[in-house]
Each structure stands twice: as structure tokens, then as C-alpha cells.
């Protein structure tokens, strides 16, 4: 999968920009606050119809403008087509091959990306919400059904939490409606769990040998799915549904006391262990960074396994956070097979001899100039 070019209109500090990319490693070089990360954000937003940096999409629109538009040309093995996403104060419009998509779940997945930024180093030691987001973003790109079910689950969850508060305050009294919402949530929750458990198996299968290699055979990584209901590999969708319903039944009084939904995928987590020890709590900073690097490289391979094509890799100022050994493993793993976009303030901190003929773009004050042109 290759992103051949991108055109921006009124996006962040770019009033207008059109730039073509190479199929290999593309380096965005420049000082801070010049537009490097903005260009990276635009590529991400073109793929996922959202920003990796902010939940307020209006921030992506250039000052005093009404909308921002990103278009791109995507080349896959069997097809080539344009993508377009428009962010406005009224919402967003997404187009594939010039046709507007009624649902974002039909748009997301046309261009697949893996983002690796400094904040991703908190994936292991940060809050559980970071790891749930990681699961949802990767699965959502690979499986439109998962993305559709996730949106429905979040909608029902919001309704159920609101109704629990109304029951507690006496504004509502109908227990039957709560039962209906509970059953709907358990059905969707079971669907999400099936996809998540399958993905974790695939991810661990790729991450284990990668981690072993990066750690010079010294460490063994395992990934476990942590839920507040009892899970086993033998459980199918029906069994998971029954487990969720039983959890809701037993936890009914606790949910009433707290006026919030306490069970389901929105409360789950991932556990990473290195040599049998929880790396979140007991791992060194080096072990945590190796774990995250292994996960990111495993993501790339998982997408290729599921989709039959490698995603695009976005490295936003992350190489400077990795030592020489981890840089080497990262660049070796992506060499000649993954189109890569990399931001940096200087090439000095990067092992130049490990980057095979990069295309370098100098970025200053929202202007982009390809080196040698």
C-alpha cells in the first residue's frame, strides 16, 4: 500500500499544499513548529478521519477558515483511487473514489496506517484507556464490522449509563428498559470480545519472536487480555454473552450504587509480561520500550497478514527516543517493504547508514521543499 501524494487546503498552518511521495522512506526535516507533525497528522486523518493529537477536530482547520480538506492518491496491489476527507464546523465528509460514504466505517480501512510517536511509549505503562484505544484503532482499520459494532456499543453504553443515573435519582422507574439496554450491550460486547481475543492471539504470535530478537534472546514476551468477566479460549460468542449477562445480574446493586456500567469491553485491559513479570509494573524502561517497539512491528505484520498488504508507517519524532540498537531493529524490519514517513529536527541522531536512500523534505513556515529538486 502506497500513498502517492497528498493535497491540503486550509489544514493547520498549510493554506495550500500538494506534495508527492516516494515508495520508500520519506523524511520530513525541519525545526519545531514549522509543520512537520501537521503534515504527518494530515496523513493520519486522511486514513482514519480523525486526528491523533486532538479530539476537537476544529483545531485542524486553519485560523478564520470554515473547513479543511485533505485529498490523497492511494496505490494498492490491485487498484488505485483517490481519498478525500473534509473537516468543517458542521462535521465531516469522507469520499472514496469521489463517492461520498454514508458511514465512516465504510471509509476507514481504505488507507491503513500505523503511527509510532513518543507518547506511544506510554502504551505499556500508561492508563488502560491507552491500550483499549490501541485495540480499537487497529481492529477498526482491519475490520469494518468491528468498527460498526464498536460505534453501536458506545452508543448503547452512553444510553445505559444515563438511564442508570436516572434510576438512581428517581427520574426513571422502568426496570424493563434497563433490561433491554443490558441485553443489547451484552450482545455487542460479546461480538467485540470475539474480535479482540482473536486479534491478541495474532498480535502475540508476531510480537513474541520480534521481542526475542530485539532483546538478543534474553526476554520472552506474552500478551494477555484482562477482563472483569472470566474468559477462556474455548468461549464462543454465545458463551461470552451469557458471561456478560451473569456479570450484570450479579453486579446489579454495585451498578446502582455507582450509577455507571461496570462490565464489558470498555473496562478491559491488556497485560504485558516479560519473562513472567508484569512489564507495566516491574519492567525497566528498556524492557518497556522494547515491548512497545515489538508491538508496533507486530501491528505492521498483523495488518499484512489480514489484509494482504503492508500499511503505511508514520514515525513522528520517535527515532530520537530509541537507542541505536532499537533504531536498527525498527529500520531493518521495515526496509524495502513498508512506505514510511518520518519526522525529525535533525538527521544527526539517526543512523543514516541504516536508512536506504530516503527522500528528504525540508519544511519551514508551512512550505515543503523536496531535497535535490
CSV table of C-alpha atoms in Angstrom, one decimal:
chain,number,residue,atom,x,y,z
A,1,UNK,CA,0.0,0.0,0.0
A,2,UNK,CA,1.4,3.3,-1.1
A,3,UNK,CA,0.3,6.9,-0.6
A,4,UNK,CA,1.4,8.6,-3.8
A,5,UNK,CA,0.6,12.2,-3.0
A,6,UNK,CA,-1.4,14.4,-0.6
A,7,UNK,CA,-3.1,17.8,-1.2
A,8,UNK,CA,-4.1,20.0,1.7
A,9,UNK,CA,-6.4,23.1,1.8
A,10,UNK,CA,-6.6,25.2,5.0
A,11,UNK,CA,-5.2,22.4,7.2
A,12,UNK,CA,-3.4,23.7,10.3
A,13,UNK,CA,-0.6,26.0,9.0
A,14,UNK,CA,-1.0,25.0,5.4
A,15,UNK,CA,-3.2,27.3,3.3
A,16,UNK,CA,-2.5,25.1,0.3
A,17,UNK,CA,0.0,22.3,-0.3
A,18,UNK,CA,0.4,19.5,-2.9
A,19,UNK,CA,3.3,17.0,-2.4
A,20,UNK,CA,4.3,13.7,-3.9
A,21,UNK,CA,6.0,10.9,-2.0
A,22,UNK,CA,8.4,8.1,-2.7
A,23,UNK,CA,7.5,4.5,-2.1
A,24,UNK,CA,10.3,4.1,0.5
A,25,UNK,CA,11.3,6.3,3.4
A,26,UNK,CA,10.1,9.9,3.4
A,27,UNK,CA,11.8,12.2,5.9
A,28,UNK,CA,10.1,15.5,7.0
A,29,UNK,CA,13.0,17.6,8.2
A,30,UNK,CA,12.7,20.9,10.0
A,31,UNK,CA,12.7,22.9,13.2
A,32,UNK,CA,9.9,22.6,15.7
A,33,UNK,CA,6.5,24.4,15.0
A,34,UNK,CA,7.2,24.5,11.2
A,35,UNK,CA,4.6,22.0,10.1
A,36,UNK,CA,6.3,18.6,10.1
A,37,UNK,CA,3.9,17.0,12.6
A,38,UNK,CA,0.9,18.8,10.9
A,39,UNK,CA,1.7,17.0,7.6
A,40,UNK,CA,2.0,13.7,9.5
A,41,UNK,CA,-1.3,14.4,11.2
A,42,UNK,CA,-2.9,15.1,7.8
A,43,UNK,CA,-1.9,11.6,6.5
A,44,UNK,CA,-3.3,10.0,9.6
A,45,UNK,CA,-6.5,12.0,9.4
A,46,UNK,CA,-6.9,11.0,5.7
A,47,UNK,CA,-6.7,7.4,6.8
A,48,UNK,CA,-8.8,7.4,10.0
A,49,UNK,CA,-11.0,10.5,9.6
A,50,UNK,CA,-9.7,11.8,13.0
A,51,UNK,CA,-6.7,13.4,14.5
A,52,UNK,CA,-4.2,11.5,16.6
A,53,UNK,CA,-3.5,14.8,18.5
A,54,UNK,CA,-6.8,16.3,19.5
A,55,UNK,CA,-10.5,15.3,19.9
A,56,UNK,CA,-11.5,18.8,18.8
A,57,UNK,CA,-11.4,18.5,15.1
A,58,UNK,CA,-12.0,22.2,14.6
A,59,UNK,CA,-8.3,22.7,15.7
A,60,UNK,CA,-7.3,21.2,12.3
A,61,UNK,CA,-9.0,24.0,10.4
A,62,UNK,CA,-6.7,26.9,9.5
A,63,UNK,CA,-7.5,30.1,11.5
A,64,UNK,CA,-10.5,32.0,10.3
A,65,UNK,CA,-11.4,29.4,7.7
A,66,UNK,CA,-14.6,27.3,7.6
A,67,UNK,CA,-13.2,23.9,6.6
A,68,UNK,CA,-10.1,21.9,5.9
A,69,UNK,CA,-9.7,19.4,3.1
A,70,UNK,CA,-7.2,16.6,2.7
A,71,UNK,CA,-7.0,14.5,-0.5
A,72,UNK,CA,-4.7,11.7,-1.4
A,73,UNK,CA,-3.9,9.2,-4.1
A,74,UNK,CA,-3.7,5.6,-2.8
A,75,UNK,CA,-2.0,2.8,-4.7
A,76,UNK,CA,-2.8,-0.8,-3.8
A,77,UNK,CA,-1.8,-4.0,-5.4
A,78,UNK,CA,-4.9,-4.3,-7.5
A,79,UNK,CA,-6.3,-0.8,-7.6
A,80,UNK,CA,-5.6,2.9,-7.3
A,81,UNK,CA,-8.1,5.5,-6.1
A,82,UNK,CA,-8.4,9.0,-4.5
A,83,UNK,CA,-9.5,9.6,-1.0
A,84,UNK,CA,-10.9,12.8,0.4
A,85,UNK,CA,-11.8,14.0,3.8
A,86,UNK,CA,-13.3,17.4,4.7
A,87,UNK,CA,-13.5,18.7,8.3
A,88,UNK,CA,-15.8,21.6,8.9
A,89,UNK,CA,-17.6,23.2,11.8
A,90,UNK,CA,-20.7,21.2,10.8
A,91,UNK,CA,-19.0,17.8,10.7
A,92,UNK,CA,-17.0,15.8,8.2
A,93,UNK,CA,-17.5,14.4,4.7
A,94,UNK,CA,-15.5,11.4,3.5
A,95,UNK,CA,-15.2,10.2,-0.1
A,96,UNK,CA,-13.7,7.2,-1.7
A,97,UNK,CA,-13.0,7.4,-5.4
A,98,UNK,CA,-15.1,10.7,-5.4
A,99,UNK,CA,-18.1,8.9,-3.9
A,100,UNK,CA,-19.3,10.2,-0.5
A,101,UNK,CA,-19.5,7.5,2.2
A,102,UNK,CA,-22.7,7.5,4.3
A,103,UNK,CA,-20.8,5.8,7.2
A,104,UNK,CA,-17.3,6.3,8.3
A,105,UNK,CA,-16.9,2.6,8.8
A,106,UNK,CA,-17.1,2.3,5.0
A,107,UNK,CA,-14.3,4.8,4.6
A,108,UNK,CA,-11.9,3.8,7.4
A,109,UNK,CA,-9.7,0.9,6.2
A,110,UNK,CA,-9.2,2.2,2.6
A,111,UNK,CA,-5.8,3.5,3.7
A,112,UNK,CA,-4.1,1.7,6.6
A,113,UNK,CA,-1.6,3.4,8.9
A,114,UNK,CA,0.5,2.5,11.9
A,115,UNK,CA,1.5,5.5,14.0
A,116,UNK,CA,4.5,5.4,16.3
A,117,UNK,CA,5.0,8.6,18.3
A,118,UNK,CA,6.8,9.4,21.6
A,119,UNK,CA,3.5,9.2,23.5
A,120,UNK,CA,3.2,5.6,22.4
A,121,UNK,CA,6.0,4.7,24.7
A,122,UNK,CA,3.3,5.1,27.4
A,123,UNK,CA,1.3,2.3,25.8
A,124,UNK,CA,2.7,-0.2,28.2
A,125,UNK,CA,3.0,1.9,31.4
A,126,UNK,CA,0.1,4.3,30.8
A,127,UNK,CA,-3.6,4.0,31.7
A,128,UNK,CA,-5.8,1.1,30.5
A,129,UNK,CA,-7.7,3.6,28.2
A,130,UNK,CA,-4.5,3.8,26.1
A,131,UNK,CA,-4.4,0.1,25.5
A,132,UNK,CA,-8.2,-0.1,24.7
A,133,UNK,CA,-7.7,2.7,22.2
A,134,UNK,CA,-4.8,0.8,20.7
A,135,UNK,CA,-7.0,-2.3,20.2
A,136,UNK,CA,-9.9,-0.3,18.8
A,137,UNK,CA,-7.8,1.7,16.3
A,138,UNK,CA,-6.0,-1.3,14.9
A,139,UNK,CA,-9.0,-3.6,14.7
A,140,UNK,CA,-11.2,-0.8,13.3
A,141,UNK,CA,-8.8,-0.4,10.4
A,142,UNK,CA,-8.7,-4.1,9.6
A,143,UNK,CA,-12.4,-5.0,10.2
A,144,UNK,CA,-15.2,-2.6,9.3
A,145,UNK,CA,-17.7,-4.9,11.2
A,146,UNK,CA,-15.7,-4.4,14.4
A,147,UNK,CA,-15.8,-0.6,13.9
A,148,UNK,CA,-19.5,-0.7,13.3
A,149,UNK,CA,-20.2,-2.8,16.4
A,150,UNK,CA,-17.9,-0.6,18.5
A,151,UNK,CA,-19.9,2.6,17.5
A,152,UNK,CA,-23.1,0.8,18.3
A,153,UNK,CA,-21.7,-0.4,21.6
A,154,UNK,CA,-20.6,3.1,22.7
A,155,UNK,CA,-24.0,4.4,21.8
A,156,UNK,CA,-25.8,1.9,23.9
A,157,UNK,CA,-23.3,2.3,26.7
A,158,UNK,CA,-24.0,6.0,26.8
A,159,UNK,CA,-27.7,5.4,26.9
A,160,UNK,CA,-27.4,2.8,29.7
A,161,UNK,CA,-25.2,5.0,31.9
A,162,UNK,CA,-27.6,7.9,31.5
A,163,UNK,CA,-30.5,5.6,32.4
A,164,UNK,CA,-28.7,4.2,35.5
A,165,UNK,CA,-28.3,7.8,36.7
A,166,UNK,CA,-32.0,8.5,36.1
A,167,UNK,CA,-33.0,5.4,38.0
A,168,UNK,CA,-30.8,6.4,41.0
A,169,UNK,CA,-32.2,10.0,41.0
A,170,UNK,CA,-35.8,8.8,40.6
A,171,UNK,CA,-36.2,10.4,37.2
A,172,UNK,CA,-36.9,7.0,35.7
A,173,UNK,CA,-38.5,3.8,37.2
A,174,UNK,CA,-38.9,1.4,34.2
A,175,UNK,CA,-36.7,-1.6,35.0
A,176,UNK,CA,-37.7,-3.3,31.8
A,177,UNK,CA,-36.0,-0.6,29.7
A,178,UNK,CA,-32.8,-1.1,31.6
A,179,UNK,CA,-33.0,-4.9,30.9
A,180,UNK,CA,-33.4,-4.2,27.2
A,181,UNK,CA,-30.3,-1.9,27.2
A,182,UNK,CA,-28.4,-4.5,29.2
A,183,UNK,CA,-29.1,-7.3,26.7
A,184,UNK,CA,-28.2,-5.1,23.7
A,185,UNK,CA,-24.9,-4.1,25.4
A,186,UNK,CA,-24.1,-7.7,26.2
A,187,UNK,CA,-24.8,-8.8,22.6
A,188,UNK,CA,-22.5,-6.2,21.2
A,189,UNK,CA,-19.9,-6.7,24.0
A,190,UNK,CA,-19.7,-10.4,23.1
A,191,UNK,CA,-19.1,-9.5,19.5
A,192,UNK,CA,-16.3,-7.1,20.4
A,193,UNK,CA,-14.7,-9.7,22.7
A,194,UNK,CA,-14.5,-12.3,20.0
A,195,UNK,CA,-12.6,-9.9,17.7
A,196,UNK,CA,-10.3,-8.7,20.4
A,197,UNK,CA,-9.4,-12.1,21.6
A,198,UNK,CA,-8.6,-13.3,18.1
A,199,UNK,CA,-6.5,-10.2,17.4
A,200,UNK,CA,-4.5,-10.6,20.6
A,201,UNK,CA,-3.6,-14.2,19.6
A,202,UNK,CA,-2.3,-12.9,16.2
A,203,UNK,CA,-0.5,-10.0,17.8
A,204,UNK,CA,1.3,-12.1,20.3
A,205,UNK,CA,2.3,-14.6,17.6
A,206,UNK,CA,4.1,-11.8,15.8
A,207,UNK,CA,5.4,-9.9,18.8
A,208,UNK,CA,6.9,-12.8,20.6
A,209,UNK,CA,9.7,-13.6,18.1
A,210,UNK,CA,10.3,-9.9,17.4
A,211,UNK,CA,10.8,-9.1,21.1
A,212,UNK,CA,13.0,-12.2,21.5
A,213,UNK,CA,15.2,-10.9,18.6
A,214,UNK,CA,15.4,-7.3,19.8
A,215,UNK,CA,16.3,-8.4,23.4
A,216,UNK,CA,19.0,-10.7,21.9
A,217,UNK,CA,17.2,-13.9,23.0
A,218,UNK,CA,17.1,-12.7,26.7
A,219,UNK,CA,13.4,-12.0,27.0
A,220,UNK,CA,10.1,-13.7,26.3
A,221,UNK,CA,7.0,-11.5,25.8
A,222,UNK,CA,3.5,-12.7,26.5
A,223,UNK,CA,0.2,-10.7,26.0
A,224,UNK,CA,-2.9,-11.4,27.9
A,225,UNK,CA,-6.4,-10.0,27.7
A,226,UNK,CA,-7.7,-8.8,31.1
A,227,UNK,CA,-11.4,-8.7,31.6
A,228,UNK,CA,-13.7,-8.3,34.6
A,229,UNK,CA,-15.5,-11.4,33.5
A,230,UNK,CA,-14.0,-14.9,33.4
A,231,UNK,CA,-12.7,-15.7,29.9
A,232,UNK,CA,-11.3,-18.8,28.2
A,233,UNK,CA,-10.1,-19.6,24.7
A,234,UNK,CA,-12.9,-22.1,24.2
A,235,UNK,CA,-15.7,-19.5,24.6
A,236,UNK,CA,-17.7,-18.5,21.6
A,237,UNK,CA,-19.9,-15.5,21.1
A,238,UNK,CA,-22.9,-17.2,22.9
A,239,UNK,CA,-20.8,-18.2,25.9
A,240,UNK,CA,-19.4,-14.6,26.2
A,241,UNK,CA,-22.9,-13.2,26.0
A,242,UNK,CA,-24.0,-15.4,28.9
A,243,UNK,CA,-20.9,-14.4,31.0
A,244,UNK,CA,-21.7,-10.8,30.5
A,245,UNK,CA,-25.3,-11.2,31.4
A,246,UNK,CA,-24.4,-13.1,34.5
A,247,UNK,CA,-21.9,-10.3,35.5
A,248,UNK,CA,-24.7,-7.7,35.0
A,249,UNK,CA,-27.0,-9.8,37.2
A,250,UNK,CA,-24.6,-10.2,40.0
A,251,UNK,CA,-23.3,-6.7,39.9
A,252,UNK,CA,-26.7,-5.0,39.7
A,253,UNK,CA,-26.6,-3.4,43.1
A,254,UNK,CA,-23.0,-2.2,42.6
A,255,UNK,CA,-24.0,-0.5,39.3
A,256,UNK,CA,-26.9,1.1,41.1
A,257,UNK,CA,-24.6,2.4,43.8
A,258,UNK,CA,-22.2,3.9,41.3
A,259,UNK,CA,-24.7,4.8,38.6
A,260,UNK,CA,-22.3,3.5,35.9
A,261,UNK,CA,-21.9,0.4,33.7
A,262,UNK,CA,-19.2,-1.7,35.4
A,263,UNK,CA,-18.9,-4.7,33.0
A,264,UNK,CA,-17.9,-5.0,29.4
A,265,UNK,CA,-15.1,-4.4,26.9
A,266,UNK,CA,-15.0,-0.6,27.8
A,267,UNK,CA,-13.5,-1.7,31.2
A,268,UNK,CA,-10.9,-4.2,29.9
A,269,UNK,CA,-7.1,-4.1,29.6
A,270,UNK,CA,-4.0,-5.8,28.2
A,271,UNK,CA,-1.3,-7.3,30.4
A,272,UNK,CA,2.2,-7.5,29.0
A,273,UNK,CA,4.7,-9.8,30.7
A,274,UNK,CA,8.4,-10.2,30.1
A,275,UNK,CA,9.9,-13.4,31.4
A,276,UNK,CA,6.8,-13.9,33.5
A,277,UNK,CA,6.8,-10.5,35.2
A,278,UNK,CA,4.4,-7.7,34.6
A,279,UNK,CA,6.3,-5.2,32.5
A,280,UNK,CA,3.9,-2.4,33.3
A,281,UNK,CA,4.7,-2.5,37.0
A,282,UNK,CA,8.1,-4.2,37.2
A,283,UNK,CA,9.8,-3.8,33.8
A,284,UNK,CA,12.8,-1.5,33.3
A,285,UNK,CA,12.4,1.5,30.9
A,286,UNK,CA,14.4,-0.5,28.3
A,287,UNK,CA,12.1,-3.5,28.6
A,288,UNK,CA,9.0,-1.2,28.3
A,289,UNK,CA,10.4,0.4,25.2
A,290,UNK,CA,11.3,-3.0,23.6
A,291,UNK,CA,7.8,-4.2,24.4
A,292,UNK,CA,6.2,-1.1,22.6
A,293,UNK,CA,8.6,-1.5,19.6
A,294,UNK,CA,7.7,-5.2,19.4
A,295,UNK,CA,4.0,-4.3,19.4
A,296,UNK,CA,4.3,-1.7,16.7
A,297,UNK,CA,6.3,-4.0,14.4
A,298,UNK,CA,3.8,-6.8,15.2
A,299,UNK,CA,0.9,-4.4,14.2
A,300,UNK,CA,2.5,-4.0,10.8
A,301,UNK,CA,2.8,-7.7,10.2
A,302,UNK,CA,-0.7,-8.4,11.5
A,303,UNK,CA,-2.2,-5.9,9.0
A,304,UNK,CA,-0.2,-7.5,6.2
A,305,UNK,CA,-1.4,-11.0,7.3
A,306,UNK,CA,-5.1,-9.9,7.5
A,307,UNK,CA,-5.3,-7.5,4.5
A,308,UNK,CA,-2.6,-8.9,2.2
A,309,UNK,CA,-0.8,-5.5,2.1
A,310,UNK,CA,1.5,-3.7,4.4
A,311,UNK,CA,0.2,-0.5,6.0
A,312,UNK,CA,1.9,2.9,5.9
A,313,UNK,CA,4.2,3.6,8.8
A,314,UNK,CA,4.2,7.0,10.5
A,315,UNK,CA,7.2,7.7,12.8
A,316,UNK,CA,6.6,11.1,14.4
A,317,UNK,CA,9.8,12.2,16.1
A,318,UNK,CA,10.2,8.8,17.7
A,319,UNK,CA,13.7,7.7,16.4
A,320,UNK,CA,15.4,10.1,18.7
A,321,UNK,CA,13.6,8.3,21.6
A,322,UNK,CA,15.2,5.0,20.7
A,323,UNK,CA,18.8,3.9,21.2
A,324,UNK,CA,20.9,2.7,18.3
A,325,UNK,CA,20.1,-0.9,18.8
A,326,UNK,CA,16.3,-0.4,18.7
A,327,UNK,CA,16.6,2.1,15.8
A,328,UNK,CA,18.5,-0.7,13.9
A,329,UNK,CA,15.8,-3.2,14.5
A,330,UNK,CA,13.0,-0.9,13.5
A,331,UNK,CA,14.6,0.3,10.3
A,332,UNK,CA,15.7,-3.2,9.4
A,333,UNK,CA,12.1,-4.6,9.9
A,334,UNK,CA,10.6,-2.0,7.6
A,335,UNK,CA,13.3,-1.9,4.9
A,336,UNK,CA,12.0,-2.2,1.4
A,337,UNK,CA,8.6,-3.4,2.3
A,338,UNK,CA,6.8,-0.5,4.2
A,339,UNK,CA,6.3,3.0,2.9
A,340,UNK,CA,7.4,5.2,5.8
A,341,UNK,CA,7.0,8.8,6.8
A,342,UNK,CA,9.5,10.1,9.5
A,343,UNK,CA,9.6,13.5,11.2
A,344,UNK,CA,12.8,14.8,12.8
A,345,UNK,CA,14.5,18.1,13.6
A,346,UNK,CA,17.9,16.7,12.6
A,347,UNK,CA,19.3,13.7,10.8
A,348,UNK,CA,22.3,13.7,13.2
A,349,UNK,CA,20.5,11.5,15.7
A,350,UNK,CA,19.5,8.9,13.1
A,351,UNK,CA,21.8,6.2,11.9
A,352,UNK,CA,22.0,7.4,8.3
A,353,UNK,CA,23.7,4.3,7.1
A,354,UNK,CA,20.5,2.3,8.1
A,355,UNK,CA,18.1,4.4,6.0
A,356,UNK,CA,18.2,3.3,2.4
A,357,UNK,CA,18.1,6.3,0.1
A,358,UNK,CA,15.5,8.4,1.9
A,359,UNK,CA,13.6,11.2,0.2
A,360,UNK,CA,14.1,14.3,2.3
A,361,UNK,CA,11.5,17.1,2.5
A,362,UNK,CA,12.6,20.4,4.1
A,363,UNK,CA,9.7,22.0,6.0
A,364,UNK,CA,9.7,25.7,7.1
A,365,UNK,CA,6.8,28.0,7.8
A,366,UNK,CA,4.3,25.7,6.2
A,367,UNK,CA,6.3,25.3,3.0
A,368,UNK,CA,7.6,22.0,1.8
A,369,UNK,CA,10.6,21.6,-0.5
A,370,UNK,CA,12.0,18.2,-1.7
A,371,UNK,CA,15.8,18.0,-1.4
A,372,UNK,CA,17.5,17.9,-4.7
A,373,UNK,CA,14.6,19.4,-6.6
